[in-house]
């Protein structure tokens, strides 16, 4: 049983011409030369993962790619990933030119100022411990039940649905209720269901293409981006104003952000700082989980034996109901299925870093300011670390099988100080949603629908995920 082919075709038309791009100090980094002037810009734009897969297959674990005037370095081994992600003194976050800042400002994900990042991370960390997330379970579960009711109302047996779109809906509802005690779905529908997509896509295009026109130019794309951002900002500032007026009391992330004080200055966060952390939580905290679940259901539709085993586990424990918190430890195979899906389709496929000064990586020289792209897809399908790497096999995640792994061979949540703060939240939510959906429905992929991976900041299915939905039992389920 194999997963769909990895994004691995060689770039076409002679663009894969190769050469060494860095020779100064340390070992030279092998590189893809690409086209004159442009380098690999077009290949990165059309399919960054395919371009980086071809570079990895041709040159190995560390490869330089020219993107016009800049060179970026692709990292495809656990050893090099560990070095780049854990040593924050040598490799930091992208700085002021990170286009994601146009959307997220300088929240946890995009801040490059170590001190303010650390202050905010310390303050937010207690909200994300396993114990605290467990307290949110009832909210997650009620949101899941609301979503299942919505599915039952909207779709008849055998109806077609875009699973990706529906999962985005429930994960957004879960993050907004758990973290901000509010439901923003109606507001986002008013702004336009694709608002966040448009904003993030715009930022990503800029990340890949150093020749993008300045944001201030009145191009149609720039104008659309500014319109969308103005609406999103209105919503964020409204959330803040309403909570300030109501006062604390919800014991959620928004309360924590509003009441925290800087240990040195005693100052509270400004509205701008609050807005940045809130939009970061929305952006980082819903699409990632929705996408991995989408790929999970796609994989299940292609692997009937895994699906049967999962259904047996879920039916045995739940008999059609939505899992309680106490049920989760009794659903280990469910969790493994999700973990294995995240290995093949890490929803944040590329983790970028910036060399803070002239340095080396795996003994190779990197100049100050070099952009390093840690490629989780290549690492998690690395043939030296994963036997039969394209095979979808949740048993890889059995406790005994995990023992021999390299520490950084599996890192869907990143590694080092910036390890995903929402990891426990995401795993609990995913196990709940996966079990709840499998308990009630069998989802079959529509054969005519084209499944194409599209890596932006996240690894989306380019044309969504069209499936048909078949109720597994006709009982009224107990909750
Ligand atoms: C399957 C789901 C998820 C995946 C695969 C994922 C993946 C990641 C990765 C790879 C990073 C590291 C980025 C870096 O090092 O530059 C990260 C950071 C982050 N994630 Fe997640 N994430 C998921 C869910 C969530 C959820 C549910 C939340 C919040 C509710 C969240 C919030 C964040 C934040 C705020 C950061 C920045 C942390 C920091 O730099 O201090 N993520 N995530």
Short mmCIF file of C-alpha atoms and ligand atoms in Angstrom, two decimals:
data_model
loop_
_atom_site.label_atom_id
_atom_site.label_comp_id
_atom_site.label_asym_id
_atom_site.label_seq_id
_atom_site.Cartn_x
_atom_site.Cartn_y
_atom_site.Cartn_z
CA UNK A 1 0.00 0.00 0.00
CA UNK A 2 1.60 3.23 -1.01
CA UNK A 3 0.70 6.87 -0.60
CA UNK A 4 0.37 9.02 -3.73
CA UNK A 5 3.73 9.81 -5.31
CA UNK A 6 5.73 12.44 -3.44
CA UNK A 7 6.12 15.79 -5.11
CA UNK A 8 9.20 14.60 -6.94
CA UNK A 9 9.33 15.25 -10.65
CA UNK A 10 12.47 16.84 -12.00
CA UNK A 11 12.12 20.44 -13.19
CA UNK A 12 11.58 20.53 -16.93
CA UNK A 13 13.31 22.24 -19.83
CA UNK A 14 16.94 22.22 -18.73
CA UNK A 15 16.19 24.30 -15.67
CA UNK A 16 17.79 21.68 -13.49
CA UNK A 17 21.31 22.59 -14.63
CA UNK A 18 23.54 22.34 -11.64
CA UNK A 19 26.59 23.98 -10.19
CA UNK A 20 28.22 24.83 -6.90
CA UNK A 21 26.82 27.98 -5.39
CA UNK A 22 29.01 28.59 -2.35
CA UNK A 23 32.70 27.95 -1.93
CA UNK A 24 33.83 30.40 0.74
CA UNK A 25 34.95 28.81 4.05
CA UNK A 26 33.73 25.32 5.09
CA UNK A 27 32.61 22.77 2.54
CA UNK A 28 30.93 24.06 -0.63
CA UNK A 29 27.17 23.65 -0.84
CA UNK A 30 26.03 21.79 -3.95
CA UNK A 31 23.48 23.79 -5.83
CA UNK A 32 20.87 23.95 -8.56
CA UNK A 33 21.91 26.73 -10.92
CA UNK A 34 18.60 27.08 -12.81
CA UNK A 35 17.98 29.75 -15.45
CA UNK A 36 20.23 32.77 -15.95
CA UNK A 37 19.10 35.66 -13.70
CA UNK A 38 15.95 33.87 -12.48
CA UNK A 39 17.59 30.73 -11.12
CA UNK A 40 14.86 28.43 -9.77
CA UNK A 41 12.16 31.13 -9.31
CA UNK A 42 9.77 29.55 -11.83
CA UNK A 43 10.24 26.03 -10.49
CA UNK A 44 9.64 27.23 -6.94
CA UNK A 45 6.55 29.11 -8.02
CA UNK A 46 5.02 26.24 -9.95
CA UNK A 47 5.78 23.53 -7.36
CA UNK A 48 8.26 24.28 -4.59
CA UNK A 49 8.12 20.75 -3.16
CA UNK A 50 8.78 19.12 -6.54
CA UNK A 51 11.70 21.49 -7.16
CA UNK A 52 13.18 20.74 -3.73
CA UNK A 53 12.59 17.00 -4.11
CA UNK A 54 14.48 17.01 -7.42
CA UNK A 55 17.32 19.01 -5.80
CA UNK A 56 17.46 16.55 -2.91
CA UNK A 57 17.52 13.53 -5.22
CA UNK A 58 20.22 15.05 -7.41
CA UNK A 59 22.45 16.60 -4.72
CA UNK A 60 21.60 15.30 -1.28
CA UNK A 61 20.61 16.68 2.09
CA UNK A 62 21.78 20.29 1.72
CA UNK A 63 21.19 22.09 -1.58
CA UNK A 64 21.45 25.74 -2.64
CA UNK A 65 18.84 27.23 -4.99
CA UNK A 66 19.16 30.64 -6.58
CA UNK A 67 15.97 32.68 -6.55
CA UNK A 68 17.02 35.71 -8.62
CA UNK A 69 19.51 37.63 -6.50
CA UNK A 70 19.17 35.47 -3.38
CA UNK A 71 20.20 31.91 -2.61
CA UNK A 72 18.10 29.71 -0.35
CA UNK A 73 19.29 26.46 1.19
CA UNK A 74 17.12 23.34 1.26
CA UNK A 75 17.60 21.04 4.25
CA UNK A 76 16.38 17.44 3.90
CA UNK A 77 17.99 15.40 6.70
CA UNK A 78 17.09 14.99 10.39
CA UNK A 79 20.67 15.81 11.42
CA UNK A 80 20.76 19.15 9.62
CA UNK A 81 17.18 19.97 10.66
CA UNK A 82 18.13 19.43 14.31
CA UNK A 83 21.08 21.78 13.91
CA UNK A 84 19.06 24.52 12.18
CA UNK A 85 15.98 24.38 14.40
CA UNK A 86 17.50 24.01 17.85
CA UNK A 87 20.37 26.50 17.70
CA UNK A 88 18.51 29.82 17.88
CA UNK A 89 21.77 31.77 18.31
CA UNK A 90 22.87 30.73 14.81
CA UNK A 91 19.53 30.35 13.04
CA UNK A 92 16.72 32.78 13.83
CA UNK A 93 13.29 33.54 12.43
CA UNK A 94 12.96 35.53 9.20
CA UNK A 95 13.17 39.25 9.90
CA UNK A 96 11.32 42.40 8.85
CA UNK A 97 11.22 41.27 5.21
CA UNK A 98 9.15 38.17 6.09
CA UNK A 99 6.03 38.73 3.94
CA UNK A 100 3.91 36.75 6.41
CA UNK A 101 4.23 39.76 8.66
CA UNK A 102 1.95 41.62 6.28
CA UNK A 103 -0.81 39.39 7.63
CA UNK A 104 0.31 38.18 11.05
CA UNK A 105 2.33 41.18 12.21
CA UNK A 106 4.83 40.07 14.83
CA UNK A 107 3.00 37.40 16.83
CA UNK A 108 4.71 34.22 18.07
CA UNK A 109 5.09 32.71 14.63
CA UNK A 110 6.70 35.69 12.92
CA UNK A 111 8.48 37.60 15.66
CA UNK A 112 12.24 37.73 15.14
CA UNK A 113 12.92 39.67 18.33
CA UNK A 114 13.99 36.95 20.73
CA UNK A 115 13.13 38.84 23.95
CA UNK A 116 9.60 39.84 23.04
CA UNK A 117 8.95 36.38 21.52
CA UNK A 118 10.16 34.75 24.74
CA UNK A 119 7.99 37.04 26.89
CA UNK A 120 4.87 36.20 24.89
CA UNK A 121 5.67 32.51 24.60
CA UNK A 122 6.14 32.21 28.40
CA UNK A 123 2.90 34.02 28.97
CA UNK A 124 0.90 31.90 26.55
CA UNK A 125 2.51 28.54 27.32
CA UNK A 126 0.35 27.77 30.43
CA UNK A 127 -2.75 27.95 28.22
CA UNK A 128 -1.41 25.14 26.05
CA UNK A 129 -0.37 22.49 28.58
CA UNK A 130 -1.96 19.05 28.30
CA UNK A 131 -3.97 19.70 31.47
CA UNK A 132 -5.30 23.05 30.25
CA UNK A 133 -6.19 21.64 26.85
CA UNK A 134 -8.05 18.81 28.58
CA UNK A 135 -10.19 21.47 30.28
CA UNK A 136 -11.16 22.71 26.82
CA UNK A 137 -12.27 19.26 25.70
CA UNK A 138 -15.95 19.79 26.50
CA UNK A 139 -15.96 22.87 24.24
CA UNK A 140 -14.20 20.97 21.45
CA UNK A 141 -16.69 18.16 21.76
CA UNK A 142 -19.74 20.39 21.69
CA UNK A 143 -18.38 22.19 18.64
CA UNK A 144 -17.82 18.78 16.99
CA UNK A 145 -21.40 17.75 17.74
CA UNK A 146 -22.68 21.03 16.32
CA UNK A 147 -20.68 20.38 13.16
CA UNK A 148 -21.96 16.80 12.86
CA UNK A 149 -25.52 18.17 13.12
CA UNK A 150 -24.64 20.67 10.38
CA UNK A 151 -23.36 17.81 8.16
CA UNK A 152 -26.51 15.77 8.81
CA UNK A 153 -28.67 18.78 7.85
CA UNK A 154 -26.69 19.77 4.75
CA UNK A 155 -25.99 16.40 3.16
CA UNK A 156 -28.09 13.36 2.38
CA UNK A 157 -26.60 9.85 2.26
CA UNK A 158 -24.28 9.55 -0.73
CA UNK A 159 -24.05 13.33 -1.27
CA UNK A 160 -20.82 14.88 -2.47
CA UNK A 161 -18.95 17.36 -0.27
CA UNK A 162 -15.65 19.22 -0.24
CA UNK A 163 -14.25 17.72 2.94
CA UNK A 164 -11.44 20.25 3.17
CA UNK A 165 -13.91 23.14 3.25
CA UNK A 166 -16.07 21.48 5.89
CA UNK A 167 -13.10 20.64 8.10
CA UNK A 168 -11.86 24.24 7.88
CA UNK A 169 -15.23 25.27 9.22
CA UNK A 170 -15.16 23.06 12.31
CA UNK A 171 -11.50 23.69 13.17
CA UNK A 172 -12.03 27.45 12.96
CA UNK A 173 -15.06 27.12 15.22
CA UNK A 174 -13.06 25.03 17.71
CA UNK A 175 -10.11 27.41 17.92
CA UNK A 176 -12.30 30.48 18.22
CA UNK A 177 -14.50 28.97 20.95
CA UNK A 178 -11.65 27.39 22.93
CA UNK A 179 -9.20 30.29 22.75
CA UNK A 180 -11.47 33.33 22.47
CA UNK A 181 -14.85 32.09 23.79
CA UNK A 182 -16.53 33.37 20.66
CA UNK A 183 -17.70 32.17 17.29
CA UNK A 184 -16.29 34.11 14.34
CA UNK A 185 -17.78 31.93 11.59
CA UNK A 186 -20.60 34.31 10.74
CA UNK A 187 -18.21 37.27 10.65
CA UNK A 188 -15.79 35.46 8.40
CA UNK A 189 -18.65 34.46 6.09
CA UNK A 190 -19.49 38.15 5.84
CA UNK A 191 -15.92 39.19 5.10
CA UNK A 192 -15.73 36.37 2.55
CA UNK A 193 -15.02 32.76 3.29
CA UNK A 194 -11.64 32.92 1.56
CA UNK A 195 -10.38 36.06 3.27
CA UNK A 196 -7.62 34.43 5.27
CA UNK A 197 -6.67 32.27 2.27
CA UNK A 198 -6.29 35.32 0.05
CA UNK A 199 -4.14 37.10 2.60
CA UNK A 200 -1.84 34.15 3.31
CA UNK A 201 -1.51 33.21 -0.38
CA UNK A 202 -0.53 36.76 -1.20
CA UNK A 203 2.18 36.71 1.47
CA UNK A 204 3.44 33.35 0.27
CA UNK A 205 3.74 34.49 -3.36
CA UNK A 206 6.00 37.25 -2.11
CA UNK A 207 8.10 34.81 -0.11
CA UNK A 208 8.77 32.77 -3.25
CA UNK A 209 9.29 35.58 -5.69
CA UNK A 210 11.79 38.33 -4.92
CA UNK A 211 10.58 40.23 -8.02
CA UNK A 212 7.07 40.91 -6.60
CA UNK A 213 5.98 44.58 -7.00
CA UNK A 214 6.08 46.66 -3.77
CA UNK A 215 2.92 46.40 -1.65
CA UNK A 216 2.26 50.12 -2.05
CA UNK A 217 1.80 49.85 -5.84
CA UNK A 218 -1.90 49.93 -6.84
CA UNK A 219 -1.92 46.58 -8.67
CA UNK A 220 -5.23 44.61 -8.57
CA UNK A 221 -3.59 41.96 -6.33
CA UNK A 222 -2.28 44.59 -3.90
CA UNK A 223 -5.63 46.35 -3.77
CA UNK A 224 -7.49 43.12 -3.08
CA UNK A 225 -5.01 42.21 -0.37
CA UNK A 226 -5.43 45.57 1.37
CA UNK A 227 -9.22 45.28 1.24
CA UNK A 228 -9.17 41.81 2.78
CA UNK A 229 -6.71 42.83 5.49
CA UNK A 230 -8.82 45.86 6.44
CA UNK A 231 -11.83 43.58 7.02
CA UNK A 232 -9.83 41.05 9.02
CA UNK A 233 -8.33 43.83 11.15
CA UNK A 234 -11.80 45.26 11.83
CA UNK A 235 -12.88 41.88 13.15
CA UNK A 236 -9.77 41.44 15.34
CA UNK A 237 -10.01 44.91 16.88
CA UNK A 238 -13.73 44.41 17.48
CA UNK A 239 -12.99 41.21 19.43
CA UNK A 240 -10.48 43.10 21.57
CA UNK A 241 -12.79 46.07 22.20
CA UNK A 242 -15.72 43.84 23.15
CA UNK A 243 -13.64 41.89 25.65
CA UNK A 244 -12.11 45.04 27.12
CA UNK A 245 -15.64 46.37 27.64
CA UNK A 246 -16.93 43.10 29.13
CA UNK A 247 -13.86 42.63 31.35
CA UNK A 248 -12.00 39.37 32.04
CA UNK A 249 -13.80 36.25 33.24
CA UNK A 250 -13.59 33.70 30.44
CA UNK A 251 -10.20 32.32 31.55
CA UNK A 252 -9.30 31.87 27.88
CA UNK A 253 -6.34 32.97 25.76
CA UNK A 254 -7.81 36.42 25.18
CA UNK A 255 -8.14 37.01 28.95
CA UNK A 256 -4.54 35.88 29.45
CA UNK A 257 -3.32 38.22 26.73
CA UNK A 258 -5.31 41.16 28.09
CA UNK A 259 -4.28 40.73 31.70
CA UNK A 260 -0.60 39.90 31.23
CA UNK A 261 2.03 42.46 32.17
CA UNK A 262 5.63 42.79 31.07
CA UNK A 263 7.82 41.52 33.94
CA UNK A 264 10.27 44.47 33.56
CA UNK A 265 8.07 47.42 32.62
CA UNK A 266 4.71 46.33 34.02
CA UNK A 267 3.12 47.38 30.72
CA UNK A 268 0.14 45.63 29.15
CA UNK A 269 0.09 44.57 25.50
CA UNK A 270 -0.96 47.23 23.03
CA UNK A 271 -3.98 46.62 20.80
CA UNK A 272 -1.59 46.04 17.92
CA UNK A 273 0.32 43.36 19.85
CA UNK A 274 -2.96 41.75 20.88
CA UNK A 275 -4.21 41.76 17.31
CA UNK A 276 -1.01 40.06 16.10
CA UNK A 277 -1.24 37.24 18.65
CA UNK A 278 -4.95 36.71 18.00
CA UNK A 279 -4.66 36.50 14.23
CA UNK A 280 -1.60 34.26 14.59
CA UNK A 281 -3.60 31.86 16.75
CA UNK A 282 -6.46 31.81 14.25
CA UNK A 283 -4.14 31.33 11.28
CA UNK A 284 -1.78 28.78 12.86
CA UNK A 285 -4.47 27.02 14.84
CA UNK A 286 -7.12 25.87 12.41
CA UNK A 287 -5.97 25.27 8.84
CA UNK A 288 -3.07 23.01 9.84
CA UNK A 289 -5.35 20.53 11.63
CA UNK A 290 -8.05 20.73 8.95
CA UNK A 291 -5.57 19.99 6.19
CA UNK A 292 -3.99 16.99 7.88
CA UNK A 293 -7.42 15.54 8.57
CA UNK A 294 -8.32 16.07 4.91
CA UNK A 295 -5.24 14.13 3.81
CA UNK A 296 -6.01 11.49 6.45
CA UNK A 297 -9.45 10.83 4.98
CA UNK A 298 -8.00 10.77 1.50
CA UNK A 299 -5.40 8.18 2.56
CA UNK A 300 -8.09 6.12 4.30
CA UNK A 301 -10.20 6.13 1.14
CA UNK A 302 -7.21 4.64 -0.72
CA UNK A 303 -6.29 2.08 1.96
CA UNK A 304 -9.34 -0.05 2.81
CA UNK A 305 -7.51 -2.35 5.21
CA UNK A 306 -6.37 0.55 7.38
CA UNK A 307 -9.88 2.00 7.23
CA UNK A 308 -11.45 -1.32 8.36
CA UNK A 309 -9.05 -1.54 11.30
CA UNK A 310 -9.81 2.03 12.29
CA UNK A 311 -13.55 1.44 12.03
CA UNK A 312 -13.24 -1.65 14.22
CA UNK A 313 -11.42 0.30 16.91
CA UNK A 314 -13.83 3.22 16.79
CA UNK A 315 -16.95 1.05 16.75
CA UNK A 316 -15.66 -1.08 19.62
CA UNK A 317 -15.06 1.94 21.83
CA UNK A 318 -17.74 4.40 20.74
CA UNK A 319 -20.63 2.47 19.18
CA UNK A 320 -21.50 5.54 17.14
CA UNK A 321 -21.11 8.27 19.76
CA UNK A 322 -18.73 11.22 19.89
CA UNK A 323 -15.68 10.36 22.07
CA UNK A 324 -15.43 11.68 25.60
CA UNK A 325 -12.07 12.68 27.02
CA UNK A 326 -11.87 9.32 28.80
CA UNK A 327 -12.34 7.51 25.46
CA UNK A 328 -9.22 9.01 23.83
CA UNK A 329 -6.60 6.70 25.42
CA UNK A 330 -8.71 3.78 24.21
CA UNK A 331 -8.36 4.94 20.60
CA UNK A 332 -4.60 4.48 20.01
CA UNK A 333 -4.88 3.32 16.40
CA UNK A 334 -6.94 6.44 15.58
CA UNK A 335 -4.08 8.62 16.80
CA UNK A 336 -1.52 6.57 14.87
CA UNK A 337 -3.48 6.97 11.64
CA UNK A 338 -3.37 10.75 12.09
CA UNK A 339 0.33 10.72 13.00
CA UNK A 340 1.22 8.68 9.93
CA UNK A 341 -0.85 11.02 7.72
CA UNK A 342 1.16 13.92 9.16
CA UNK A 343 4.38 12.12 8.24
CA UNK A 344 3.39 11.88 4.58
CA UNK A 345 1.61 15.25 4.45
CA UNK A 346 3.07 17.60 7.07
CA UNK A 347 0.68 20.52 7.00
CA UNK A 348 3.47 23.09 7.48
CA UNK A 349 5.83 21.47 4.95
CA UNK A 350 8.67 23.98 5.01
CA UNK A 351 10.04 25.64 8.14
CA UNK A 352 12.22 28.65 7.28
CA UNK A 353 15.17 30.06 9.23
CA UNK A 354 17.76 32.81 8.68
CA UNK A 355 21.50 32.49 9.41
CA UNK A 356 22.16 35.20 12.01
CA UNK A 357 25.83 35.46 10.99
CA UNK A 358 28.40 33.64 8.83
CA UNK A 359 28.14 30.06 10.02
CA UNK A 360 28.21 26.41 8.98
CA UNK A 361 25.52 23.79 8.65
CA UNK A 362 26.70 20.18 8.66
CA UNK A 363 30.20 21.57 8.06
CA UNK A 364 29.08 23.57 4.97
CA UNK A 365 29.57 27.30 4.90
CA UNK A 366 26.49 29.54 4.99
CA UNK A 367 26.79 33.32 4.73
CA UNK A 368 25.09 35.69 7.18
CA UNK A 369 21.48 36.28 6.12
CA UNK A 370 21.19 32.96 4.25
CA UNK A 371 17.65 31.59 4.16
CA UNK A 372 17.41 27.97 5.23
CA UNK A 373 14.30 26.00 4.25
CA UNK A 374 13.86 22.91 6.43
CA UNK A 375 11.86 20.56 4.21
CA UNK A 376 9.69 18.30 6.38
CA UNK A 377 8.34 16.32 3.41
CA UNK A 378 11.83 15.23 2.35
CA UNK A 379 12.87 14.49 5.93
CA UNK A 380 9.78 12.48 6.77
CA UNK A 381 10.16 10.46 3.56
CA UNK A 382 13.95 10.16 3.83
CA UNK A 383 14.96 6.69 2.58
CA UNK A 384 17.79 6.41 5.14
CA UNK A 385 15.32 6.85 8.00
CA UNK A 386 12.02 5.42 6.79
CA UNK A 387 11.79 1.90 5.34
CA UNK A 388 9.49 1.95 2.31
CA UNK A 389 8.93 5.67 2.92
CA UNK A 390 5.98 6.17 0.55
CA UNK A 391 3.90 3.46 2.22
CA UNK A 392 1.00 4.59 4.41
CA UNK A 393 1.49 2.44 7.49
CA UNK A 394 0.17 3.66 10.87
CA UNK A 395 1.95 0.75 12.61
CA UNK A 396 5.19 2.72 12.29
CA UNK A 397 3.86 4.66 15.26
CA UNK A 398 3.55 1.72 17.63
CA UNK A 399 5.57 2.52 20.76
CA UNK A 400 8.15 -0.25 20.14
CA UNK A 401 8.66 0.78 16.50
CA UNK A 402 9.33 4.43 17.44
CA UNK A 403 12.27 3.59 19.66
CA UNK A 404 14.90 3.47 16.91
CA UNK A 405 13.96 6.79 15.28
CA UNK A 406 16.37 9.66 14.88
CA UNK A 407 15.15 12.44 17.16
CA UNK A 408 14.43 14.79 14.24
CA UNK A 409 13.25 12.27 11.62
CA UNK A 410 9.63 13.07 12.49
CA UNK A 411 8.94 16.72 13.19
CA UNK A 412 5.52 17.82 11.87
CA UNK A 413 5.31 20.29 14.76
CA UNK A 414 8.84 21.60 14.23
CA UNK A 415 11.57 21.30 16.87
CA UNK A 416 13.61 23.36 19.31
CA UNK A 417 12.43 26.53 21.06
CA UNK A 418 9.79 27.29 18.40
CA UNK A 419 8.17 23.85 18.63
CA UNK A 420 4.46 24.29 17.88
CA UNK A 421 2.76 25.65 20.99
CA UNK A 422 -0.53 24.10 19.86
CA UNK A 423 0.75 20.52 19.53
CA UNK A 424 -1.37 19.00 22.34
CA UNK A 425 -4.38 21.03 21.24
CA UNK A 426 -4.02 19.79 17.64
CA UNK A 427 -3.53 16.12 18.58
CA UNK A 428 -6.50 16.05 20.91
CA UNK A 429 -8.72 17.86 18.42
CA UNK A 430 -7.64 15.61 15.54
CA UNK A 431 -8.24 12.39 17.47
CA UNK A 432 -11.69 13.64 18.47
CA UNK A 433 -12.72 14.73 14.96
CA UNK A 434 -11.30 11.65 13.25
CA UNK A 435 -13.02 9.23 15.63
CA UNK A 436 -16.32 11.15 15.61
CA UNK A 437 -16.49 11.24 11.82
CA UNK A 438 -15.41 7.61 11.33
CA UNK A 439 -18.01 6.52 13.91
CA UNK A 440 -20.80 7.91 11.74
CA UNK A 441 -19.68 8.10 8.15
CA UNK A 442 -17.60 6.39 5.55
CA UNK A 443 -16.07 8.94 3.19
CA UNK A 444 -15.27 7.79 -0.33
CA UNK A 445 -13.06 9.78 -2.64
CA UNK A 446 -14.75 10.79 -5.89
CA UNK A 447 -12.60 9.06 -8.54
CA UNK A 448 -13.06 11.87 -11.07
CA UNK A 449 -11.70 14.45 -8.64
CA UNK A 450 -8.06 15.41 -9.15
CA UNK A 451 -5.93 15.34 -6.03
CA UNK A 452 -3.01 17.72 -6.35
CA UNK A 453 -0.77 18.90 -3.53
CA UNK A 454 -0.28 22.63 -3.37
CA UNK A 455 2.35 23.91 -0.98
CA UNK A 456 1.81 27.47 0.12
CA UNK A 457 2.61 28.12 3.77
CA UNK A 458 0.58 24.98 4.27
CA UNK A 459 0.24 21.82 2.21
CA UNK A 460 -3.25 22.11 0.76
CA UNK A 461 -5.13 19.98 -1.72
CA UNK A 462 -5.20 22.40 -4.67
CA UNK A 463 -8.72 21.50 -5.80
CA UNK A 464 -10.14 20.70 -2.37
CA UNK A 465 -11.15 17.13 -1.54
CA UNK A 466 -14.38 15.97 -3.15
CA UNK A 467 -15.78 12.93 -1.39
CA UNK A 468 -19.14 11.23 -0.97
CA UNK A 469 -20.54 10.69 2.49
CA UNK A 470 -22.18 7.42 3.54
CA UNK A 471 -23.75 7.03 6.99
CA UNK A 472 -22.40 3.91 8.67
CA UNK A 473 -25.39 3.31 10.94
CA UNK A 474 -28.92 4.53 10.98
CA UNK A 475 -29.18 4.76 14.74
CA UNK A 476 -29.91 7.79 16.83
CA UNK A 477 -26.57 8.16 18.51
CA UNK A 478 -26.10 8.74 22.22
CA UNK A 479 -23.85 11.66 23.18
C1 LIG B 1 -1.69 19.54 12.84
C2 LIG B 1 -1.67 20.74 13.36
C3 LIG B 1 -0.46 21.63 13.45
C4 LIG B 1 0.75 21.54 12.83
C5 LIG B 1 1.22 20.47 11.84
C6 LIG B 1 1.56 22.66 13.27
C7 LIG B 1 2.87 22.89 12.88
C8 LIG B 1 3.67 23.89 13.40
C9 LIG B 1 5.09 24.04 13.14
C10 LIG B 1 5.91 23.17 12.19
C11 LIG B 1 5.52 25.11 13.85
C12 LIG B 1 6.98 25.61 13.94
C13 LIG B 1 7.21 26.84 13.08
C14 LIG B 1 8.65 27.29 13.20
O1 LIG B 1 9.48 26.67 13.86
O2 LIG B 1 8.97 28.31 12.56
C15 LIG B 1 4.39 25.64 14.56
C16 LIG B 1 4.43 26.76 15.37
C17 LIG B 1 3.31 27.33 15.95
N1 LIG B 1 2.04 26.79 15.99
FE1 LIG B 1 1.46 25.04 15.17
N2 LIG B 1 0.80 23.42 14.14
C18 LIG B 1 -0.42 22.82 14.29
C19 LIG B 1 -1.46 23.25 15.09
C20 LIG B 1 -1.45 24.39 15.84
C21 LIG B 1 -2.53 24.83 16.70
C22 LIG B 1 -3.82 24.06 16.93
C23 LIG B 1 -2.14 26.05 17.23
C24 LIG B 1 -2.88 26.96 18.19
C25 LIG B 1 -4.08 26.78 18.64
C26 LIG B 1 -0.82 26.35 16.71
C27 LIG B 1 -0.11 27.48 16.97
C28 LIG B 1 1.23 27.67 16.66
C29 LIG B 1 2.00 28.84 17.06
C30 LIG B 1 1.46 30.05 17.82
C31 LIG B 1 3.31 28.62 16.62
C32 LIG B 1 4.53 29.52 16.83
C33 LIG B 1 5.30 29.01 18.03
C34 LIG B 1 6.55 29.80 18.37
O3 LIG B 1 7.34 30.12 17.46
O4 LIG B 1 6.75 30.06 19.55
N3 LIG B 1 -0.44 25.32 15.89
N4 LIG B 1 3.28 24.87 14.29
#
